[in-house]
Amino acid sequence: RAIGATLTLQPTSTWQGHRSGQHVQVGVEIGGARRTTRVFSISSPDSRPGDRFTITLRANPDAPEGRGVSRYLVEEAQPGEILHLSQAEGDFVLPDRVPEHILLISGGSGITPVMSMLRSLQRRTHRGRVTFLHYAQSPEHQIFAAELAEVARTGYGVDVHLLHPELGDPNLSPAYLERLVPGY
């Protein structure tokens, strides 16, 4: 079973910030070997130059020993360790002019960039509606479960729908979306 963690990164002053939904390349030296790099979506709201930001990742404990960047970051990385970071990249971001009603759909680990978007909308105090639809294998595989439960409980214009096929939830289909968000 995969285990996860959210890591807070303090970039150097050259960090240009990020828009929610973007990703970053993270490089680590594992066991004195050549640097290994992997791409992670940023999970925190928009950041400015020099701001701290977070990545949320899952590590598969069955990955071969010494092979996985995610496994290393979750199980072995220490506070203060130096990582190698790229600037934020990617065009999957909130538009500059956010529509009144936003539908965010994700599945599995694809939840990370949309959580960044949701957090940015909450920070900006978006006054419109947000429908958040996520598909995870089971409740045990649900990333950000506690935070999403709190968002669902408090409301504030965010309608949270978590689908888990192991519990018999419906598959995502155009008909289901039409019932959930007419005219999506």
Short mmCIF file of C-alpha atoms in Angstrom, two decimals:
data_model
loop_
_atom_site.label_atom_id
_atom_site.label_comp_id
_atom_site.label_asym_id
_atom_site.label_seq_id
_atom_site.Cartn_x
_atom_site.Cartn_y
_atom_site.Cartn_z
CA ARG A 1 0.00 0.00 0.00
CA ALA A 2 1.25 3.48 -0.87
CA ILE A 3 2.12 5.96 1.85
CA GLY A 4 2.19 9.70 1.39
CA ALA A 5 3.44 12.99 2.69
CA THR A 6 3.20 16.69 2.09
CA LEU A 7 6.60 18.41 1.99
CA THR A 8 7.10 22.14 2.47
CA LEU A 9 9.92 23.47 0.33
CA GLN A 10 11.78 26.74 0.89
CA PRO A 11 13.18 27.74 -2.49
CA THR A 12 16.08 30.11 -3.04
CA SER A 13 15.48 33.75 -3.92
CA THR A 14 15.54 32.79 -7.61
CA TRP A 15 12.14 31.05 -7.27
CA GLN A 16 9.69 32.98 -9.45
CA GLY A 17 6.54 31.64 -7.80
CA HIS A 18 3.86 29.45 -9.28
CA ARG A 19 0.27 29.48 -10.45
CA SER A 20 -1.98 26.82 -8.96
CA GLY A 21 -2.02 23.72 -11.13
CA GLN A 22 1.64 23.94 -12.16
CA HIS A 23 4.36 21.39 -11.44
CA VAL A 24 8.05 21.43 -10.52
CA GLN A 25 10.97 19.10 -11.19
CA VAL A 26 12.61 17.89 -7.98
CA GLY A 27 16.08 16.39 -8.07
CA VAL A 28 17.65 14.36 -5.26
CA GLU A 29 20.88 12.48 -4.81
CA ILE A 30 19.99 9.08 -3.41
CA GLY A 31 22.76 7.10 -1.75
CA GLY A 32 25.51 9.22 -3.25
CA ALA A 33 24.43 8.25 -6.75
CA ARG A 34 23.81 10.58 -9.65
CA ARG A 35 20.92 12.99 -9.19
CA THR A 36 17.49 11.54 -9.91
CA THR A 37 14.73 13.92 -10.96
CA ARG A 38 10.98 13.51 -10.89
CA VAL A 39 8.11 15.88 -11.63
CA PHE A 40 5.58 16.70 -8.88
CA SER A 41 2.48 18.85 -8.98
CA ILE A 42 2.51 21.70 -6.48
CA SER A 43 -0.26 21.27 -3.90
CA SER A 44 -0.23 24.70 -2.24
CA PRO A 45 -2.06 27.83 -3.46
CA ASP A 46 -0.37 30.31 -5.81
CA SER A 47 3.02 31.50 -4.56
CA ARG A 48 5.12 34.61 -5.15
CA PRO A 49 8.87 34.82 -5.73
CA GLY A 50 10.77 33.25 -2.81
CA ASP A 51 7.59 31.91 -1.10
CA ARG A 52 7.50 28.46 0.42
CA PHE A 53 5.31 25.93 -1.37
CA THR A 54 4.25 22.31 -0.92
CA ILE A 55 4.26 19.12 -2.92
CA THR A 56 2.14 16.15 -1.90
CA LEU A 57 3.27 12.72 -2.97
CA ARG A 58 2.65 9.05 -2.48
CA ALA A 59 5.37 6.44 -2.28
CA ASN A 60 4.98 2.81 -3.15
CA PRO A 61 6.74 0.75 -0.46
CA ASP A 62 7.10 -2.07 -3.01
CA ALA A 63 9.36 0.06 -5.24
CA PRO A 64 12.85 -1.44 -5.60
CA GLU A 65 15.24 -0.35 -2.86
CA GLY A 66 16.97 2.95 -3.64
CA ARG A 67 15.00 3.45 -6.85
CA GLY A 68 12.14 5.83 -6.11
CA VAL A 69 12.39 9.58 -5.65
CA SER A 70 8.94 9.60 -4.02
CA ARG A 71 9.89 6.79 -1.67
CA TYR A 72 13.11 8.59 -0.72
CA LEU A 73 11.32 11.90 -0.07
CA VAL A 74 8.60 10.24 2.04
CA GLU A 75 10.79 7.84 4.04
CA GLU A 76 14.30 9.28 4.21
CA ALA A 77 14.55 12.99 3.41
CA GLN A 78 15.37 15.17 6.42
CA PRO A 79 14.35 18.76 7.24
CA GLY A 80 16.93 21.14 5.82
CA GLU A 81 18.02 18.75 3.09
CA ILE A 82 18.92 20.47 -0.17
CA LEU A 83 16.88 19.48 -3.20
CA HIS A 84 17.29 20.67 -6.77
CA LEU A 85 14.23 22.49 -8.12
CA SER A 86 13.19 23.77 -11.50
CA GLN A 87 10.98 26.81 -11.90
CA ALA A 88 7.26 26.03 -11.93
CA GLU A 89 6.05 24.82 -15.29
CA GLY A 90 2.81 23.88 -17.02
CA ASP A 91 -0.25 25.48 -18.55
CA PHE A 92 -2.91 23.61 -16.54
CA VAL A 93 -3.77 26.63 -14.39
CA LEU A 94 -6.80 28.66 -13.35
CA PRO A 95 -7.70 31.27 -15.95
CA ASP A 96 -6.95 34.91 -15.17
CA ARG A 97 -10.69 35.62 -15.22
CA VAL A 98 -12.29 32.88 -13.14
CA PRO A 99 -15.85 31.95 -14.20
CA GLU A 100 -18.77 32.14 -11.78
CA HIS A 101 -19.13 28.35 -11.63
CA ILE A 102 -16.04 26.12 -11.75
CA LEU A 103 -16.09 22.35 -12.21
CA LEU A 104 -12.89 20.63 -11.03
CA ILE A 105 -12.59 16.94 -11.99
CA SER A 106 -9.72 14.68 -10.99
CA GLY A 107 -8.82 11.07 -10.43
CA GLY A 108 -6.18 9.36 -8.28
CA SER A 109 -3.02 11.41 -7.79
CA GLY A 110 -4.36 13.93 -10.34
CA ILE A 111 -6.09 15.53 -7.38
CA THR A 112 -2.90 17.43 -6.45
CA PRO A 113 -3.09 20.25 -9.04
CA VAL A 114 -6.83 20.72 -8.54
CA MET A 115 -6.33 20.92 -4.76
CA SER A 116 -3.85 23.71 -5.47
CA MET A 117 -6.56 25.42 -7.54
CA LEU A 118 -9.21 24.93 -4.85
CA ARG A 119 -6.88 26.34 -2.19
CA SER A 120 -6.12 29.35 -4.40
CA LEU A 121 -9.83 29.97 -4.96
CA GLN A 122 -10.44 29.78 -1.21
CA ARG A 123 -7.54 32.15 -0.53
CA ARG A 124 -8.91 34.60 -3.10
CA THR A 125 -12.37 34.24 -1.51
CA HIS A 126 -13.97 33.23 -4.82
CA ARG A 127 -17.65 34.14 -4.46
CA GLY A 128 -18.95 31.80 -7.16
CA ARG A 129 -19.73 28.09 -7.03
CA VAL A 130 -17.17 25.32 -7.20
CA THR A 131 -18.08 21.71 -7.90
CA PHE A 132 -15.20 19.43 -6.88
CA LEU A 133 -15.44 15.89 -8.25
CA HIS A 134 -12.75 13.33 -7.46
CA TYR A 135 -12.53 9.65 -8.32
CA ALA A 136 -10.35 7.45 -6.08
CA GLN A 137 -10.19 3.65 -5.91
CA SER A 138 -11.38 3.59 -2.28
CA PRO A 139 -11.62 5.85 0.77
CA GLU A 140 -8.22 4.49 1.87
CA HIS A 141 -6.71 5.77 -1.39
CA GLN A 142 -8.30 9.21 -1.01
CA ILE A 143 -5.62 11.91 -0.79
CA PHE A 144 -6.55 15.06 1.21
CA ALA A 145 -9.53 13.21 2.75
CA ALA A 146 -9.64 15.20 6.02
CA GLU A 147 -9.32 18.58 4.28
CA LEU A 148 -12.01 17.70 1.75
CA ALA A 149 -14.33 16.49 4.52
CA GLU A 150 -13.89 19.89 6.21
CA VAL A 151 -14.54 21.73 2.93
CA ALA A 152 -17.68 19.62 2.38
CA ARG A 153 -18.85 20.29 5.95
CA THR A 154 -18.32 24.05 5.90
CA GLY A 155 -19.64 24.64 2.38
CA TYR A 156 -18.83 28.21 1.33
CA GLY A 157 -19.93 27.52 -2.25
CA VAL A 158 -17.86 24.34 -2.70
CA ASP A 159 -19.80 21.18 -3.50
CA VAL A 160 -17.53 18.14 -2.90
CA HIS A 161 -18.23 14.76 -4.52
CA LEU A 162 -15.83 11.89 -3.82
CA LEU A 163 -16.45 8.74 -5.85
CA HIS A 164 -15.06 5.35 -4.81
CA PRO A 165 -15.84 2.33 -7.04
CA GLU A 166 -15.03 -0.10 -4.20
CA LEU A 167 -18.09 1.33 -2.42
CA GLY A 168 -20.30 0.95 -5.51
CA ASP A 169 -20.24 4.63 -6.47
CA PRO A 170 -21.20 5.34 -10.08
CA ASN A 171 -18.63 5.61 -12.83
CA LEU A 172 -17.92 9.05 -14.19
CA SER A 173 -19.99 9.49 -17.33
CA PRO A 174 -21.54 12.39 -19.28
CA ALA A 175 -24.97 11.38 -17.91
CA TYR A 176 -23.68 11.43 -14.32
CA LEU A 177 -22.04 14.81 -14.87
CA GLU A 178 -25.25 16.20 -16.37
CA ARG A 179 -27.22 15.10 -13.28
CA LEU A 180 -24.57 16.53 -10.95
CA VAL A 181 -23.91 19.78 -12.82
CA PRO A 182 -26.67 20.49 -15.36
CA GLY A 183 -25.23 22.16 -18.44
CA TYR A 184 -21.63 21.42 -17.44
#
